Amino acid sequence: DAKTTQPPSMDCAEGRAANLPCNHSTISGNEYVYWYRQIHSQGPQYIIHGLKNNETNEMASLIITEDRKSSTLILPHATLRDTAVYYCIVRPFTSGTYKYIFGTGTRLKVLA
Amino acid sequence: KAGVTQTPRYLIKTRGQQVTLSCSPISGHRSVSWYQQTPGQGLQFLFEYFSETQRNKGNFPGRFSGRQFSNSRSEMNVSTLELGDSALYLCASSPYFGTDTQYFGPGTRLTVL
C-alpha cells in the first residue's frame, strides 16, 4: 500500500480557505486518494476521494497533481467546526480489502 | 438513513476480564471493519468481515476476535484484557467488499484498569 506524508499541523483563519497537502509519491495507477477527518474522539468522517481528476462536493475540493504524486484538500471557507485531524489515505480501487492504512494526519486548527 | 451505531459507547473493565463490543452497520451495508485507535499507535486495522466471513486480519494477538451475523451486525471480543487494550474501537461499514467508501461509527471508548 502506498504511504502518505502530511504536515503534522496547520492553522487557518476562520472564513479563509484551508489547503491541506498530502504527498503520495509511490501511488499506483489503480489507487484512489481518500480524505477523512476526525473531530476529537469521534469516528473518522468521510470527506472526498478521487483517482486523477479534481473532485468537488459539498464539503471540500480535492486537487490531484497530474503525476498523481501529491494532492491537496481544500476547505473553501473554514469554520471553527472544521478543526479536526485530517487523514489522507491511498487504496486500490479493487483491493478486496478495507484495510485502510492511516498515517498520523494533519491537525488543522481553525482560528477565530 | 441512520449511520453506523456502536454499543456501548463507553466501557470500563479490569485487567484479565473480557469484553464484547457491538456494531450495527448502515442499513444495506454488508461489510464491516474494525479499527483500534490509541494515542501511541494511531488508527490500526483489526479485521474485516463480509457475508459472515472474516476477509482480512490485522497484526493483533489472538485475544482479539470478531464475528459477523447474517444481518451484517458485527461483534468484536477481547479476552484477557491488558492495560494496553485501552483505546477507542471503531467500526466502519460499506455496501460491498473492498471497493466502496467505508463509513465510521462513533466508536466505543474502552478503559482497562
Short mmCIF file of N, CA, C and O in Angstrom, two decimals, chain B:
data_model
loop_
_atom_site.label_atom_id
_atom_site.label_comp_id
_atom_site.label_asym_id
_atom_site.label_seq_id
_atom_site.Cartn_x
_atom_site.Cartn_y
_atom_site.Cartn_z
N LYS B 1 -31.09 8.05 6.41
CA LYS B 1 -30.62 6.71 6.75
C LYS B 1 -29.72 6.82 7.98
O LYS B 1 -28.82 7.65 8.02
N ALA B 2 -29.94 5.97 8.96
CA ALA B 2 -29.15 6.00 10.18
C ALA B 2 -27.72 5.59 9.87
O ALA B 2 -27.46 4.78 8.98
N GLY B 3 -26.78 6.15 10.64
CA GLY B 3 -25.38 5.82 10.44
C GLY B 3 -25.00 4.55 11.16
O GLY B 3 -25.83 3.81 11.67
N VAL B 4 -23.72 4.32 11.22
CA VAL B 4 -23.18 3.16 11.93
C VAL B 4 -23.36 3.41 13.43
O VAL B 4 -23.04 4.49 13.92
N THR B 5 -23.87 2.42 14.12
CA THR B 5 -24.04 2.55 15.56
C THR B 5 -23.16 1.54 16.27
O THR B 5 -22.98 0.41 15.81
N GLN B 6 -22.61 1.99 17.40
CA GLN B 6 -21.76 1.12 18.20
C GLN B 6 -22.21 1.17 19.65
O GLN B 6 -22.53 2.23 20.17
N THR B 7 -22.24 0.00 20.25
CA THR B 7 -22.62 -0.07 21.66
C THR B 7 -21.67 -1.00 22.39
O THR B 7 -21.17 -1.98 21.82
N PRO B 8 -21.36 -0.70 23.67
CA PRO B 8 -21.69 0.56 24.32
C PRO B 8 -20.76 1.67 23.84
O PRO B 8 -19.81 1.42 23.11
N ARG B 9 -21.02 2.88 24.22
CA ARG B 9 -20.13 3.98 23.83
C ARG B 9 -18.93 4.08 24.75
O ARG B 9 -17.84 4.47 24.32
N TYR B 10 -19.13 3.73 25.99
CA TYR B 10 -18.05 3.77 26.97
C TYR B 10 -18.09 2.50 27.81
O TYR B 10 -19.17 1.99 28.11
N LEU B 11 -16.91 2.04 28.18
CA LEU B 11 -16.81 0.79 28.91
C LEU B 11 -15.57 0.83 29.78
O LEU B 11 -14.50 1.25 29.33
N ILE B 12 -15.72 0.40 31.03
CA ILE B 12 -14.58 0.30 31.93
C ILE B 12 -14.48 -1.15 32.40
O ILE B 12 -15.46 -1.71 32.89
N LYS B 13 -13.31 -1.73 32.22
CA LYS B 13 -13.07 -3.12 32.62
C LYS B 13 -11.77 -3.17 33.40
O LYS B 13 -10.98 -2.22 33.42
N THR B 14 -11.55 -4.31 34.04
CA THR B 14 -10.28 -4.52 34.74
C THR B 14 -9.45 -5.56 34.00
O THR B 14 -9.99 -6.37 33.22
N ARG B 15 -8.17 -5.55 34.28
CA ARG B 15 -7.26 -6.50 33.63
C ARG B 15 -7.73 -7.92 33.84
O ARG B 15 -8.17 -8.29 34.92
N GLY B 16 -7.61 -8.71 32.80
CA GLY B 16 -7.98 -10.11 32.87
C GLY B 16 -9.41 -10.40 32.45
O GLY B 16 -9.75 -11.55 32.13
N GLN B 17 -10.26 -9.38 32.47
CA GLN B 17 -11.64 -9.59 32.05
C GLN B 17 -11.70 -9.68 30.53
O GLN B 17 -10.71 -9.48 29.82
N GLN B 18 -12.88 -10.02 30.04
CA GLN B 18 -13.09 -9.99 28.60
C GLN B 18 -14.21 -9.00 28.29
O GLN B 18 -14.99 -8.61 29.19
N VAL B 19 -14.27 -8.57 27.03
CA VAL B 19 -15.26 -7.57 26.65
C VAL B 19 -15.77 -7.88 25.24
O VAL B 19 -15.04 -8.42 24.40
N THR B 20 -17.04 -7.55 25.02
CA THR B 20 -17.64 -7.70 23.70
C THR B 20 -18.22 -6.37 23.27
O THR B 20 -18.98 -5.74 24.02
N LEU B 21 -17.82 -5.93 22.09
CA LEU B 21 -18.31 -4.67 21.53
C LEU B 21 -19.18 -4.98 20.33
O LEU B 21 -18.91 -5.92 19.58
N SER B 22 -20.20 -4.15 20.13
CA SER B 22 -21.16 -4.41 19.07
C SER B 22 -21.19 -3.29 18.05
O SER B 22 -20.99 -2.11 18.38
N CYS B 23 -21.44 -3.65 16.81
CA CYS B 23 -21.51 -2.68 15.72
C CYS B 23 -22.69 -3.03 14.82
O CYS B 23 -22.80 -4.16 14.34
N SER B 24 -23.53 -2.05 14.57
CA SER B 24 -24.62 -2.21 13.60
C SER B 24 -24.31 -1.33 12.40
O SER B 24 -24.24 -0.11 12.53
N PRO B 25 -24.12 -1.93 11.23
CA PRO B 25 -23.76 -1.14 10.04
C PRO B 25 -24.95 -0.34 9.53
O PRO B 25 -26.09 -0.54 9.95
N ILE B 26 -24.65 0.55 8.61
CA ILE B 26 -25.70 1.28 7.91
C ILE B 26 -26.60 0.27 7.20
O ILE B 26 -26.11 -0.74 6.67
N SER B 27 -27.89 0.52 7.22
CA SER B 27 -28.84 -0.41 6.60
C SER B 27 -28.45 -0.69 5.15
O SER B 27 -28.21 0.24 4.36
N GLY B 28 -28.37 -1.96 4.81
CA GLY B 28 -27.99 -2.35 3.45
C GLY B 28 -26.52 -2.60 3.26
O GLY B 28 -26.10 -3.17 2.26
N HIS B 29 -25.71 -2.15 4.21
CA HIS B 29 -24.27 -2.39 4.12
C HIS B 29 -23.96 -3.81 4.59
O HIS B 29 -24.50 -4.28 5.59
N ARG B 30 -23.05 -4.46 3.88
CA ARG B 30 -22.75 -5.85 4.19
C ARG B 30 -21.32 -6.08 4.68
O ARG B 30 -20.97 -7.17 5.08
N SER B 31 -20.51 -5.05 4.61
CA SER B 31 -19.11 -5.19 5.01
C SER B 31 -18.87 -4.37 6.27
O SER B 31 -19.33 -3.23 6.39
N VAL B 32 -18.16 -4.96 7.22
CA VAL B 32 -17.84 -4.29 8.48
C VAL B 32 -16.35 -4.45 8.75
O VAL B 32 -15.81 -5.56 8.65
N SER B 33 -15.71 -3.36 9.12
CA SER B 33 -14.30 -3.39 9.51
C SER B 33 -14.16 -2.81 10.90
O SER B 33 -14.97 -1.99 11.32
N TRP B 34 -13.12 -3.25 11.59
CA TRP B 34 -12.85 -2.76 12.94
C TRP B 34 -11.44 -2.18 12.99
O TRP B 34 -10.50 -2.71 12.39
N TYR B 35 -11.31 -1.10 13.77
CA TYR B 35 -10.03 -0.44 13.97
C TYR B 35 -9.85 -0.13 15.45
O TYR B 35 -10.82 0.09 16.18
N GLN B 36 -8.59 -0.11 15.86
CA GLN B 36 -8.24 0.32 17.20
C GLN B 36 -7.48 1.63 17.10
O GLN B 36 -6.60 1.77 16.25
N GLN B 37 -7.83 2.59 17.94
CA GLN B 37 -7.11 3.86 17.93
C GLN B 37 -6.57 4.15 19.32
O GLN B 37 -7.32 4.23 20.30
N THR B 38 -5.26 4.32 19.40
CA THR B 38 -4.60 4.69 20.64
C THR B 38 -3.72 5.90 20.36
O THR B 38 -3.30 6.13 19.22
N PRO B 39 -3.40 6.68 21.40
CA PRO B 39 -2.55 7.86 21.20
C PRO B 39 -1.17 7.47 20.65
O PRO B 39 -0.60 8.20 19.84
N GLY B 40 -0.65 6.33 21.06
CA GLY B 40 0.69 5.96 20.65
C GLY B 40 0.76 5.33 19.26
O GLY B 40 1.70 5.60 18.51
N GLN B 41 -0.21 4.54 18.90
CA GLN B 41 -0.17 3.80 17.63
C GLN B 41 -1.11 4.34 16.57
O GLN B 41 -1.07 3.90 15.42
N GLY B 42 -1.95 5.28 16.93
CA GLY B 42 -2.89 5.82 15.95
C GLY B 42 -3.97 4.83 15.60
O GLY B 42 -4.31 3.95 16.38
N LEU B 43 -4.49 4.96 14.38
CA LEU B 43 -5.57 4.09 13.91
C LEU B 43 -4.97 2.85 13.27
O LEU B 43 -4.24 2.94 12.29
N GLN B 44 -5.32 1.69 13.81
CA GLN B 44 -4.79 0.45 13.28
C GLN B 44 -5.92 -0.52 12.94
O GLN B 44 -6.85 -0.69 13.72
N PHE B 45 -5.78 -1.16 11.80
CA PHE B 45 -6.78 -2.10 11.30
C PHE B 45 -6.76 -3.39 12.13
O PHE B 45 -5.70 -3.97 12.38
N LEU B 46 -7.96 -3.81 12.55
CA LEU B 46 -8.08 -5.06 13.30
C LEU B 46 -8.50 -6.22 12.39
O LEU B 46 -7.79 -7.20 12.24
N PHE B 47 -9.70 -6.14 11.85
CA PHE B 47 -10.19 -7.15 10.92
C PHE B 47 -11.39 -6.63 10.17
O PHE B 47 -11.93 -5.57 10.50
N GLU B 48 -11.78 -7.40 9.15
CA GLU B 48 -12.95 -7.01 8.36
C GLU B 48 -13.76 -8.24 8.02
O GLU B 48 -13.22 -9.35 7.88
N TYR B 49 -15.06 -8.02 7.89
CA TYR B 49 -16.00 -9.10 7.62
C TYR B 49 -16.90 -8.75 6.46
O TYR B 49 -17.26 -7.59 6.26
N PHE B 50 -17.24 -9.76 5.72
CA PHE B 50 -18.21 -9.64 4.64
C PHE B 50 -18.93 -10.96 4.52
O PHE B 50 -18.28 -12.02 4.49
N SER B 51 -20.22 -10.91 4.47
CA SER B 51 -21.03 -12.13 4.38
C SER B 51 -20.63 -13.14 5.44
O SER B 51 -20.41 -14.33 5.15
N GLU B 52 -20.52 -12.67 6.66
CA GLU B 52 -20.25 -13.50 7.85
C GLU B 52 -18.88 -14.16 7.82
O GLU B 52 -18.61 -15.04 8.65
N THR B 53 -18.02 -13.75 6.92
CA THR B 53 -16.69 -14.36 6.81
C THR B 53 -15.63 -13.30 7.07
O THR B 53 -15.71 -12.19 6.55
N GLN B 54 -14.64 -13.65 7.85
CA GLN B 54 -13.51 -12.75 8.05
C GLN B 54 -12.65 -12.75 6.80
O GLN B 54 -12.12 -13.79 6.40
N ARG B 55 -12.47 -11.59 6.21
CA ARG B 55 -11.75 -11.50 4.94
C ARG B 55 -10.30 -11.07 5.11
O ARG B 55 -9.46 -11.32 4.25
N ASN B 56 -10.02 -10.38 6.19
CA ASN B 56 -8.66 -9.90 6.39
C ASN B 56 -8.46 -9.61 7.87
O ASN B 56 -9.44 -9.33 8.59
N LYS B 57 -7.24 -9.74 8.33
CA LYS B 57 -6.96 -9.54 9.75
C LYS B 57 -5.69 -8.73 9.88
O LYS B 57 -4.72 -8.95 9.15
N GLY B 58 -5.70 -7.82 10.83
CA GLY B 58 -4.51 -7.02 11.10
C GLY B 58 -3.57 -7.76 12.03
O GLY B 58 -3.79 -8.91 12.41
N ASN B 59 -2.52 -7.08 12.42
CA ASN B 59 -1.47 -7.68 13.23
C ASN B 59 -1.77 -7.53 14.71
O ASN B 59 -1.09 -6.76 15.41
N PHE B 60 -2.76 -8.24 15.18
CA PHE B 60 -3.14 -8.21 16.59
C PHE B 60 -3.13 -9.63 17.13
O PHE B 60 -3.33 -10.59 16.39
N PRO B 61 -2.91 -9.77 18.45
CA PRO B 61 -2.87 -11.13 19.02
C PRO B 61 -4.23 -11.80 18.95
O PRO B 61 -5.26 -11.17 18.75
N GLY B 62 -4.19 -13.11 19.18
CA GLY B 62 -5.41 -13.91 19.09
C GLY B 62 -6.46 -13.56 20.12
O GLY B 62 -7.61 -14.02 20.01
N ARG B 63 -6.09 -12.75 21.12
CA ARG B 63 -7.08 -12.32 22.11
C ARG B 63 -8.18 -11.47 21.47
O ARG B 63 -9.26 -11.32 22.03
N PHE B 64 -7.87 -10.93 20.32
CA PHE B 64 -8.83 -10.10 19.59
C PHE B 64 -9.52 -10.98 18.56
O PHE B 64 -8.88 -11.60 17.71
N SER B 65 -10.82 -11.04 18.65
CA SER B 65 -11.58 -11.84 17.70
C SER B 65 -12.88 -11.12 17.34
O SER B 65 -13.26 -10.15 18.00
N GLY B 66 -13.51 -11.60 16.32
CA GLY B 66 -14.75 -10.96 15.91
C GLY B 66 -15.63 -11.94 15.18
O GLY B 66 -15.25 -13.09 14.90
N ARG B 67 -16.82 -11.47 14.88
CA ARG B 67 -17.72 -12.26 14.06
C ARG B 67 -18.76 -11.34 13.44
O ARG B 67 -18.96 -10.21 13.90
N GLN B 68 -19.40 -11.84 12.41
CA GLN B 68 -20.47 -11.09 11.76
C GLN B 68 -21.68 -12.00 11.64
O GLN B 68 -21.55 -13.18 11.32
N PHE B 69 -22.83 -11.43 11.87
CA PHE B 69 -24.07 -12.19 11.83
C PHE B 69 -24.75 -12.05 10.46
O PHE B 69 -24.36 -11.21 9.64
N SER B 70 -25.78 -12.84 10.26
CA SER B 70 -26.46 -12.85 8.95
C SER B 70 -27.12 -11.51 8.63
O SER B 70 -27.34 -11.19 7.47
N ASN B 71 -27.40 -10.71 9.65
CA ASN B 71 -27.98 -9.38 9.39
C ASN B 71 -26.90 -8.31 9.26
O ASN B 71 -27.20 -7.12 9.29
N SER B 72 -25.67 -8.73 9.12
CA SER B 72 -24.48 -7.89 8.93
C SER B 72 -23.98 -7.22 10.21
O SER B 72 -22.90 -6.64 10.19
N ARG B 73 -24.72 -7.31 11.28
CA ARG B 73 -24.21 -6.80 12.55
C ARG B 73 -22.94 -7.55 12.92
O ARG B 73 -22.78 -8.72 12.58
N SER B 74 -22.05 -6.85 13.63
CA SER B 74 -20.77 -7.48 13.96
C SER B 74 -20.45 -7.26 15.43
O SER B 74 -20.90 -6.28 16.05
N GLU B 75 -19.73 -8.18 15.97
CA GLU B 75 -19.21 -8.04 17.33
C GLU B 75 -17.71 -8.30 17.31
O GLU B 75 -17.22 -9.09 16.50
N MET B 76 -17.01 -7.64 18.21
CA MET B 76 -15.61 -7.99 18.44
C MET B 76 -15.44 -8.28 19.91
O MET B 76 -16.12 -7.72 20.77
N ASN B 77 -14.56 -9.21 20.19
CA ASN B 77 -14.31 -9.66 21.55
C ASN B 77 -12.83 -9.54 21.86
O ASN B 77 -11.97 -9.85 21.00
N VAL B 78 -12.55 -9.07 23.05
CA VAL B 78 -11.16 -9.05 23.51
C VAL B 78 -11.12 -9.82 24.82
O VAL B 78 -11.85 -9.49 25.77
N SER B 79 -10.34 -10.86 24.85
CA SER B 79 -10.25 -11.67 26.06
C SER B 79 -8.99 -11.29 26.84
O SER B 79 -8.06 -10.69 26.30
N THR B 80 -8.98 -11.64 28.11
CA THR B 80 -7.83 -11.41 28.98
C THR B 80 -7.28 -9.99 28.78
O THR B 80 -6.15 -9.78 28.33
N LEU B 81 -8.10 -9.03 29.11
CA LEU B 81 -7.76 -7.63 28.84
C LEU B 81 -6.45 -7.22 29.51
O LEU B 81 -6.15 -7.62 30.64
N GLU B 82 -5.70 -6.39 28.79
CA GLU B 82 -4.48 -5.81 29.29
C GLU B 82 -4.65 -4.29 29.32
O GLU B 82 -5.48 -3.73 28.61
N LEU B 83 -3.79 -3.63 30.11
CA LEU B 83 -3.87 -2.18 30.20
C LEU B 83 -3.74 -1.53 28.82
O LEU B 83 -4.40 -0.54 28.52
N GLY B 84 -2.90 -2.11 28.00
CA GLY B 84 -2.65 -1.56 26.67
C GLY B 84 -3.81 -1.69 25.71
O GLY B 84 -3.76 -1.13 24.61
N ASP B 85 -4.84 -2.39 26.12
CA ASP B 85 -6.02 -2.51 25.26
C ASP B 85 -6.94 -1.31 25.40
O ASP B 85 -7.92 -1.20 24.66
N SER B 86 -6.63 -0.43 26.32
CA SER B 86 -7.42 0.80 26.46
C SER B 86 -7.29 1.59 25.17
O SER B 86 -6.19 1.93 24.73
N ALA B 87 -8.43 1.88 24.57
CA ALA B 87 -8.41 2.50 23.25
C ALA B 87 -9.81 2.88 22.83
O ALA B 87 -10.79 2.51 23.48
N LEU B 88 -9.88 3.58 21.71
CA LEU B 88 -11.15 3.82 21.04
C LEU B 88 -11.27 2.77 19.95
O LEU B 88 -10.40 2.65 19.08
N TYR B 89 -12.31 1.98 19.99
CA TYR B 89 -12.53 0.94 18.99
C TYR B 89 -13.60 1.41 18.01
O TYR B 89 -14.72 1.73 18.40
N LEU B 90 -13.20 1.44 16.76
CA LEU B 90 -14.05 1.99 15.71
C LEU B 90 -14.50 0.91 14.76
O LEU B 90 -13.74 0.03 14.38
N CYS B 91 -15.74 1.02 14.37
CA CYS B 91 -16.33 0.13 13.39
C CYS B 91 -16.68 0.95 12.16
O CYS B 91 -17.08 2.13 12.28
N ALA B 92 -16.50 0.37 11.00
CA ALA B 92 -16.85 1.06 9.75
C ALA B 92 -17.61 0.10 8.85
O ALA B 92 -17.34 -1.10 8.85
N SER B 93 -18.56 0.62 8.09
CA SER B 93 -19.31 -0.25 7.19
C SER B 93 -19.30 0.30 5.77
O SER B 93 -19.07 1.50 5.54
N SER B 94 -19.55 -0.59 4.84
CA SER B 94 -19.66 -0.21 3.43
C SER B 94 -20.60 -1.19 2.75
O SER B 94 -20.85 -2.27 3.27
N PRO B 95 -21.13 -0.79 1.58
CA PRO B 95 -22.12 -1.64 0.93
C PRO B 95 -21.61 -3.03 0.56
O PRO B 95 -22.29 -4.02 0.79
N TYR B 96 -20.43 -3.04 -0.04
CA TYR B 96 -19.89 -4.31 -0.50
C TYR B 96 -18.52 -4.52 0.09
O TYR B 96 -18.22 -4.00 1.15
N PHE B 97 -17.70 -5.25 -0.59
CA PHE B 97 -16.41 -5.62 -0.02
C PHE B 97 -15.29 -5.07 -0.86
O PHE B 97 -15.14 -5.42 -2.02
N GLY B 98 -14.52 -4.19 -0.27
CA GLY B 98 -13.24 -3.79 -0.85
C GLY B 98 -13.27 -2.73 -1.92
O GLY B 98 -12.22 -2.27 -2.35
N THR B 99 -14.45 -2.30 -2.36
CA THR B 99 -14.44 -1.36 -3.48
C THR B 99 -15.14 -0.05 -3.20
O THR B 99 -15.15 0.82 -4.05
N ASP B 100 -15.72 0.09 -2.04
CA ASP B 100 -16.52 1.28 -1.77
C ASP B 100 -15.98 2.06 -0.60
O ASP B 100 -15.20 1.56 0.20
N THR B 101 -16.44 3.29 -0.49
CA THR B 101 -16.12 4.11 0.66
C THR B 101 -16.70 3.47 1.92
O THR B 101 -17.80 2.93 1.89
N GLN B 102 -15.93 3.50 3.00
CA GLN B 102 -16.47 3.00 4.24
C GLN B 102 -16.77 4.15 5.19
O GLN B 102 -16.10 5.18 5.18
N TYR B 103 -17.81 3.95 5.99
CA TYR B 103 -18.30 4.98 6.89
C TYR B 103 -18.16 4.50 8.33
O TYR B 103 -18.55 3.38 8.65
N PHE B 104 -17.60 5.38 9.15
CA PHE B 104 -17.26 5.01 10.51
C PHE B 104 -18.36 5.33 11.50
O PHE B 104 -19.09 6.32 11.35
N GLY B 105 -18.42 4.52 12.55
CA GLY B 105 -19.29 4.80 13.68
C GLY B 105 -18.59 5.70 14.67
O GLY B 105 -17.45 6.09 14.48
N PRO B 106 -19.27 6.02 15.78
CA PRO B 106 -18.70 6.94 16.77
C PRO B 106 -17.64 6.31 17.66
O PRO B 106 -16.88 7.03 18.33
N GLY B 107 -17.59 4.98 17.67
CA GLY B 107 -16.57 4.31 18.46
C GLY B 107 -17.05 3.92 19.85
O GLY B 107 -18.03 4.44 20.38
N THR B 108 -16.33 2.96 20.42
CA THR B 108 -16.50 2.56 21.82
C THR B 108 -15.20 2.86 22.55
O THR B 108 -14.14 2.39 22.14
N ARG B 109 -15.30 3.66 23.58
CA ARG B 109 -14.11 4.01 24.37
C ARG B 109 -13.97 2.96 25.48
O ARG B 109 -14.78 2.90 26.39
N LEU B 110 -12.94 2.13 25.38
CA LEU B 110 -12.67 1.09 26.37
C LEU B 110 -11.53 1.54 27.27
O LEU B 110 -10.45 1.89 26.78
N THR B 111 -11.77 1.50 28.56
CA THR B 111 -10.73 1.78 29.54
C THR B 111 -10.49 0.53 30.37
O THR B 111 -11.45 -0.04 30.91
N VAL B 112 -9.25 0.10 30.43
CA VAL B 112 -8.88 -1.09 31.20
C VAL B 112 -8.08 -0.63 32.41
O VAL B 112 -7.05 0.03 32.28
N LEU B 113 -8.59 -0.98 33.60
CA LEU B 113 -7.91 -0.56 34.85
C LEU B 113 -7.14 -1.71 35.48
O LEU B 113 -7.49 -2.89 35.26
#
